[in-house]
């Protein structure tokens, strides 16, 4: 056979073939992951910067893969979105999060709120049954405000998703704009939609020092949000210095390794008990 024929680009190289096979394998595994109970949620505290108390948590999904170990969402959420599995996955995450909120509202704080990440694909799909979400809220005797949906700016651009969003808000769920400042932000969305929280992306918090453009941007975002009646969560706070600057700027909530990495439900309870006793 000719080694480098003219048509060589029409064929998979062994490498590409292996990649495609690994992908198919992972899709198959993901289909089974839910029934095999391999998925779990980790919770990262969201701290009230005025009181220092943990008032909320963000649920972050993990996949305990039988042979590959613990996989991060970046390693399987995109796949779940491409294959439509995100709908089933998202419904499972929502139900889990609601059960956890109900439990922590009894044991930790009657106003406790958990936020979950929702992808545009999931929100637009007809398989995402909002009536089911309502049924779970009812069964657990939870008000809509027990759950916040984290959405990205891109969702607000699609007609279908923005309709869904209105339906979600009419159920009383709160809405948090994730990774603020990194997408194609158009400030007019803040006027058009009733956003409850704005999450300043980690990239703005990373190199926060007086005089830096990130410092100016954080200050301005907080000021603008407050004038619009929106509360602000700063993401990716790792150091005491970052924490101090954000407190001084009047930021409402903080999240990041300075307080805790995402942890299991048990660890989360110990964390809250420790912090609130201190
Ligand atoms: P995100 O929504 O921006 O979540 C925050 C990510 O930053 C999390 O990574 C978290 O562990 C990490 N993080 C938190 N604090 C710090 C910090 O102080 N420093 C640094 N360097 N990182 C910090 P994770 O858990 O790997 O999640 C990555 C992304 O995957 C999330 O980004 C979110 O977009 C997506 N994701 C996670 N869970 C779900 C889910 O249940 N559904 C959907 N659709 N997407 C999810
Ligand atoms: Ca998020
Ligand atoms: Ca984020
Ligand atoms: Ca509002």
Short mmCIF file of C-alpha atoms and ligand atoms in Angstrom, two decimals:
data_model
loop_
_atom_site.label_atom_id
_atom_site.label_comp_id
_atom_site.label_asym_id
_atom_site.label_seq_id
_atom_site.Cartn_x
_atom_site.Cartn_y
_atom_site.Cartn_z
CA UNK A 1 0.00 0.00 0.00
CA UNK A 2 1.11 3.52 -0.72
CA UNK A 3 2.34 5.07 2.47
CA UNK A 4 1.21 8.65 1.98
CA UNK A 5 -1.45 8.52 -0.75
CA UNK A 6 -3.36 11.60 -1.81
CA UNK A 7 -6.45 10.44 -0.03
CA UNK A 8 -4.85 9.89 3.31
CA UNK A 9 -6.92 12.63 4.98
CA UNK A 10 -10.10 10.71 4.24
CA UNK A 11 -9.12 7.97 6.63
CA UNK A 12 -8.90 7.81 10.37
CA UNK A 13 -5.39 7.47 11.62
CA UNK A 14 -5.03 4.72 14.25
CA UNK A 15 -4.77 7.51 16.78
CA UNK A 16 -8.05 9.11 15.74
CA UNK A 17 -9.69 5.71 15.69
CA UNK A 18 -8.59 5.05 19.24
CA UNK A 19 -9.92 8.44 20.28
CA UNK A 20 -13.28 7.82 18.64
CA UNK A 21 -13.48 4.44 20.33
CA UNK A 22 -12.66 5.90 23.73
CA UNK A 23 -15.39 8.47 23.16
CA UNK A 24 -18.00 5.84 22.28
CA UNK A 25 -16.95 3.86 25.31
CA UNK A 26 -17.33 6.88 27.56
CA UNK A 27 -20.79 7.67 26.17
CA UNK A 28 -21.85 4.09 26.89
CA UNK A 29 -20.42 4.32 30.40
CA UNK A 30 -22.18 7.63 31.02
CA UNK A 31 -25.51 6.11 29.98
CA UNK A 32 -25.04 3.53 32.73
CA UNK A 33 -23.53 5.85 35.31
CA UNK A 34 -26.84 7.04 36.70
CA UNK A 35 -28.34 3.60 37.24
CA UNK A 36 -25.03 2.39 38.68
CA UNK A 37 -25.04 5.30 41.11
CA UNK A 38 -21.60 6.47 40.04
CA UNK A 39 -22.48 10.15 40.04
CA UNK A 40 -22.36 12.26 43.15
CA UNK A 41 -22.60 15.86 44.19
CA UNK A 42 -19.99 17.86 46.04
CA UNK A 43 -20.95 21.06 47.83
CA UNK A 44 -18.90 24.23 47.99
CA UNK A 45 -19.86 26.76 50.67
CA UNK A 46 -21.00 30.25 49.70
CA UNK A 47 -20.14 32.55 52.55
CA UNK A 48 -22.07 35.66 53.63
CA UNK A 49 -19.23 38.20 53.67
CA UNK A 50 -20.93 40.38 56.28
CA UNK A 51 -21.49 37.71 58.92
CA UNK A 52 -18.86 35.19 57.82
CA UNK A 53 -21.52 32.46 57.90
CA UNK A 54 -22.21 29.80 55.30
CA UNK A 55 -25.69 30.52 53.98
CA UNK A 56 -25.62 28.73 50.66
CA UNK A 57 -23.81 26.06 48.70
CA UNK A 58 -23.11 25.34 45.06
CA UNK A 59 -23.64 21.73 44.00
CA UNK A 60 -20.90 20.45 41.69
CA UNK A 61 -21.22 17.08 40.02
CA UNK A 62 -18.54 14.35 40.00
CA UNK A 63 -18.37 10.98 38.30
CA UNK A 64 -16.73 8.10 40.12
CA UNK A 65 -15.80 6.13 37.02
CA UNK A 66 -15.23 2.37 37.60
CA UNK A 67 -11.81 2.34 35.92
CA UNK A 68 -10.80 5.98 35.35
CA UNK A 69 -11.36 7.22 38.90
CA UNK A 70 -13.00 10.51 39.89
CA UNK A 71 -13.84 12.57 36.79
CA UNK A 72 -14.42 16.32 36.85
CA UNK A 73 -17.46 17.82 35.11
CA UNK A 74 -15.33 19.12 32.24
CA UNK A 75 -14.58 15.50 31.36
CA UNK A 76 -18.21 14.46 30.91
CA UNK A 77 -20.67 17.39 30.90
CA UNK A 78 -19.83 18.35 27.27
CA UNK A 79 -20.40 14.72 26.28
CA UNK A 80 -23.69 14.66 28.17
CA UNK A 81 -24.75 17.82 26.33
CA UNK A 82 -23.89 16.43 22.89
CA UNK A 83 -25.79 13.21 23.49
CA UNK A 84 -28.81 14.67 25.27
CA UNK A 85 -27.96 12.70 28.42
CA UNK A 86 -27.70 16.08 30.16
CA UNK A 87 -31.49 16.12 30.58
CA UNK A 88 -31.60 12.95 32.65
CA UNK A 89 -28.43 13.97 34.44
CA UNK A 90 -29.79 17.46 35.14
CA UNK A 91 -33.04 16.12 36.51
CA UNK A 92 -31.13 13.80 38.81
CA UNK A 93 -28.91 16.66 40.01
CA UNK A 94 -31.95 18.84 40.66
CA UNK A 95 -33.72 16.18 42.71
CA UNK A 96 -30.59 15.40 44.74
CA UNK A 97 -29.95 19.07 45.40
CA UNK A 98 -33.54 19.64 46.50
CA UNK A 99 -33.42 16.72 48.93
CA UNK A 100 -30.18 18.04 50.38
CA UNK A 101 -31.61 21.57 50.71
CA UNK A 102 -34.67 20.24 52.51
CA UNK A 103 -32.45 18.37 54.94
CA UNK A 104 -30.11 21.32 55.60
CA UNK A 105 -33.06 23.67 56.02
CA UNK A 106 -34.11 21.46 58.92
CA UNK A 107 -30.67 20.99 60.47
CA UNK A 108 -28.51 23.99 59.52
CA UNK A 109 -30.49 27.04 58.50
CA UNK A 110 -34.19 27.46 57.64
CA UNK A 111 -33.24 29.78 54.76
CA UNK A 112 -30.50 27.56 53.31
CA UNK A 113 -30.21 27.63 49.52
CA UNK A 114 -28.40 25.34 47.09
CA UNK A 115 -27.51 26.43 43.60
CA UNK A 116 -27.14 24.09 40.66
CA UNK A 117 -25.52 24.65 37.29
CA UNK A 118 -27.79 24.40 34.28
CA UNK A 119 -26.60 24.18 30.71
CA UNK A 120 -28.47 25.84 27.82
CA UNK A 121 -29.07 22.46 26.16
CA UNK A 122 -30.70 21.15 29.31
CA UNK A 123 -32.88 24.20 29.82
CA UNK A 124 -34.22 24.16 26.25
CA UNK A 125 -34.88 20.44 26.02
CA UNK A 126 -38.48 19.37 26.35
CA UNK A 127 -37.33 16.47 28.49
CA UNK A 128 -36.55 18.94 31.24
CA UNK A 129 -39.91 18.76 32.90
CA UNK A 130 -40.46 21.81 35.01
CA UNK A 131 -43.70 20.31 36.31
CA UNK A 132 -41.63 17.49 37.79
CA UNK A 133 -39.38 20.03 39.49
CA UNK A 134 -42.50 21.66 40.94
CA UNK A 135 -43.71 18.28 42.20
CA UNK A 136 -40.39 17.69 43.99
CA UNK A 137 -40.56 21.14 45.60
CA UNK A 138 -44.10 20.40 46.79
CA UNK A 139 -43.27 16.94 48.08
CA UNK A 140 -40.35 18.36 50.07
CA UNK A 141 -42.47 21.33 51.17
CA UNK A 142 -39.86 23.73 49.84
CA UNK A 143 -40.41 27.24 48.53
CA UNK A 144 -38.89 27.97 45.12
CA UNK A 145 -36.27 30.16 46.78
CA UNK A 146 -34.64 27.04 48.24
CA UNK A 147 -33.06 26.51 44.85
CA UNK A 148 -31.03 28.86 42.67
CA UNK A 149 -30.21 28.10 39.06
CA UNK A 150 -26.81 29.14 37.83
CA UNK A 151 -27.02 30.10 34.20
CA UNK A 152 -24.50 31.58 31.81
CA UNK A 153 -24.94 34.69 29.74
CA UNK A 154 -25.22 32.65 26.55
CA UNK A 155 -28.58 31.24 27.72
CA UNK A 156 -30.11 34.69 27.72
CA UNK A 157 -29.49 35.06 23.98
CA UNK A 158 -31.73 32.20 22.88
CA UNK A 159 -35.46 32.79 22.57
CA UNK A 160 -36.47 29.32 23.79
CA UNK A 161 -34.24 29.46 26.84
CA UNK A 162 -35.36 32.91 27.88
CA UNK A 163 -38.98 31.71 27.82
CA UNK A 164 -37.99 28.76 30.00
CA UNK A 165 -36.24 31.13 32.31
CA UNK A 166 -39.40 33.15 32.83
CA UNK A 167 -41.29 29.95 33.64
CA UNK A 168 -38.60 29.02 36.14
CA UNK A 169 -38.80 32.41 37.79
CA UNK A 170 -42.57 32.17 38.03
CA UNK A 171 -41.94 29.02 40.11
CA UNK A 172 -40.04 31.25 42.52
CA UNK A 173 -36.59 29.79 41.84
CA UNK A 174 -33.77 32.30 42.04
CA UNK A 175 -31.43 32.94 39.16
CA UNK A 176 -27.71 33.46 39.36
CA UNK A 177 -25.66 34.69 36.41
CA UNK A 178 -22.50 32.54 36.41
CA UNK A 179 -19.02 33.47 35.15
CA UNK A 180 -20.08 37.08 34.78
CA UNK A 181 -17.80 39.09 32.57
CA UNK A 182 -16.38 36.21 30.55
CA UNK A 183 -19.08 35.65 27.93
CA UNK A 184 -20.56 37.96 25.38
CA UNK A 185 -21.97 40.16 28.10
CA UNK A 186 -24.57 42.62 27.07
CA UNK A 187 -25.64 44.69 29.98
CA UNK A 188 -29.14 45.01 28.50
CA UNK A 189 -29.81 41.46 29.74
CA UNK A 190 -29.60 42.74 33.28
CA UNK A 191 -32.50 45.03 32.46
CA UNK A 192 -34.55 42.46 30.56
CA UNK A 193 -34.25 39.61 33.08
CA UNK A 194 -34.87 39.63 36.78
CA UNK A 195 -31.50 38.26 37.91
CA UNK A 196 -31.04 37.65 41.63
CA UNK A 197 -27.29 37.08 41.82
CA UNK A 198 -24.33 37.91 39.72
CA UNK A 199 -21.23 35.72 40.09
CA UNK A 200 -17.98 37.53 39.35
CA UNK A 201 -15.76 35.10 37.50
CA UNK A 202 -12.65 33.77 39.19
CA UNK A 203 -10.42 35.38 36.55
CA UNK A 204 -11.28 38.84 37.91
CA UNK A 205 -10.59 37.80 41.51
CA UNK A 206 -7.25 36.10 40.87
CA UNK A 207 -4.99 39.14 40.61
CA UNK A 208 -6.94 41.61 42.65
CA UNK A 209 -4.68 44.43 43.81
CA UNK A 210 -5.41 48.11 44.30
CA UNK A 211 -4.93 50.01 41.06
CA UNK A 212 -5.24 46.91 38.84
CA UNK A 213 -7.95 46.88 36.18
CA UNK A 214 -9.46 43.79 37.85
CA UNK A 215 -9.85 45.80 41.03
CA UNK A 216 -11.66 48.58 39.19
CA UNK A 217 -13.88 46.08 37.36
CA UNK A 218 -14.86 44.24 40.56
CA UNK A 219 -15.71 47.52 42.28
CA UNK A 220 -17.75 48.68 39.30
CA UNK A 221 -19.62 45.37 38.90
CA UNK A 222 -20.59 45.37 42.58
CA UNK A 223 -21.74 48.99 42.47
CA UNK A 224 -23.77 48.46 39.30
CA UNK A 225 -25.34 45.22 40.55
CA UNK A 226 -26.38 46.81 43.85
CA UNK A 227 -27.99 49.75 42.07
CA UNK A 228 -29.99 47.22 40.04
CA UNK A 229 -31.00 45.31 43.18
CA UNK A 230 -28.78 42.33 42.35
CA UNK A 231 -26.58 40.61 44.92
CA UNK A 232 -23.00 39.69 44.11
CA UNK A 233 -21.05 36.47 44.69
CA UNK A 234 -17.29 36.54 44.08
CA UNK A 235 -15.88 33.22 42.85
CA UNK A 236 -12.45 31.70 43.33
CA UNK A 237 -11.41 33.58 46.47
CA UNK A 238 -8.22 31.84 47.57
CA UNK A 239 -6.38 34.30 49.80
CA UNK A 240 -7.10 36.49 52.82
CA UNK A 241 -6.11 39.53 50.78
CA UNK A 242 -8.68 38.82 48.06
CA UNK A 243 -11.25 38.21 50.80
CA UNK A 244 -10.46 41.54 52.48
CA UNK A 245 -10.67 43.58 49.28
CA UNK A 246 -14.04 42.08 48.38
CA UNK A 247 -15.42 42.68 51.87
CA UNK A 248 -14.29 46.32 51.60
CA UNK A 249 -15.98 46.64 48.22
CA UNK A 250 -19.26 45.53 49.79
CA UNK A 251 -19.47 42.22 47.93
CA UNK A 252 -22.32 40.14 49.40
CA UNK A 253 -21.03 36.56 49.12
CA UNK A 254 -17.73 34.78 48.61
CA UNK A 255 -16.86 31.33 47.33
CA UNK A 256 -13.48 29.70 46.91
CA UNK A 257 -10.68 27.63 48.43
CA UNK A 258 -10.09 30.27 51.11
CA UNK A 259 -13.26 28.97 52.75
CA UNK A 260 -13.34 25.43 51.37
CA UNK A 261 -13.03 23.35 48.24
CA UNK A 262 -16.15 21.41 47.19
CA UNK A 263 -16.77 18.66 49.79
CA UNK A 264 -19.15 15.78 50.50
CA UNK A 265 -22.41 16.43 52.35
CA UNK A 266 -20.96 15.00 55.59
CA UNK A 267 -17.86 17.15 55.41
CA UNK A 268 -20.01 20.16 54.59
CA UNK A 269 -22.01 19.68 57.79
CA UNK A 270 -18.82 19.46 59.85
CA UNK A 271 -17.52 22.59 58.15
CA UNK A 272 -20.64 24.59 58.95
CA UNK A 273 -20.68 23.35 62.55
CA UNK A 274 -17.02 24.38 62.96
CA UNK A 275 -17.36 27.82 61.42
CA UNK A 276 -20.61 28.72 63.15
CA UNK A 277 -19.33 27.65 66.54
CA UNK A 278 -16.17 29.76 66.19
P1 LIG B 1 -18.31 26.79 37.70
O1 LIG B 1 -19.80 26.82 37.74
O2 LIG B 1 -17.61 28.09 37.41
O3 LIG B 1 -17.84 26.17 39.08
C1 LIG B 1 -16.75 26.63 39.82
C2 LIG B 1 -15.54 25.76 39.59
O4 LIG B 1 -14.41 26.43 40.19
C3 LIG B 1 -15.63 24.40 40.27
O5 LIG B 1 -14.91 23.46 39.48
C4 LIG B 1 -14.91 24.64 41.57
O6 LIG B 1 -14.38 23.48 42.16
C5 LIG B 1 -13.81 25.60 41.15
N1 LIG B 1 -13.33 26.44 42.25
C6 LIG B 1 -14.04 26.86 43.32
N2 LIG B 1 -13.31 27.64 44.12
C7 LIG B 1 -12.09 27.75 43.54
C8 LIG B 1 -10.89 28.45 43.90
O7 LIG B 1 -10.79 29.11 44.93
N3 LIG B 1 -9.83 28.33 43.05
C9 LIG B 1 -9.89 27.58 41.91
N4 LIG B 1 -8.80 27.51 41.14
N5 LIG B 1 -11.02 26.91 41.55
C10 LIG B 1 -12.11 27.00 42.35
P2 LIG B 1 -15.58 22.10 39.03
O8 LIG B 1 -16.30 21.50 40.19
O9 LIG B 1 -14.51 21.30 38.38
O10 LIG B 1 -16.65 22.53 37.97
C11 LIG B 1 -16.24 23.04 36.73
C12 LIG B 1 -17.43 23.49 35.90
O11 LIG B 1 -18.25 22.38 35.52
C13 LIG B 1 -18.37 24.42 36.64
O12 LIG B 1 -17.82 25.71 36.61
C14 LIG B 1 -19.65 24.25 35.87
O13 LIG B 1 -19.65 25.10 34.74
C15 LIG B 1 -19.59 22.80 35.40
N6 LIG B 1 -20.45 21.98 36.27
C16 LIG B 1 -20.19 21.51 37.50
N7 LIG B 1 -21.23 20.82 38.00
C17 LIG B 1 -22.20 20.87 37.04
C18 LIG B 1 -23.55 20.35 36.96
O14 LIG B 1 -24.07 19.74 37.88
N8 LIG B 1 -24.25 20.62 35.80
C19 LIG B 1 -23.71 21.34 34.77
N9 LIG B 1 -24.47 21.55 33.69
N10 LIG B 1 -22.46 21.83 34.83
C20 LIG B 1 -21.70 21.61 35.95
CA1 LIG B 2 -21.42 27.65 38.70
CA1 LIG B 3 -18.46 30.14 37.73
CA1 LIG B 4 -34.94 39.54 41.82
#
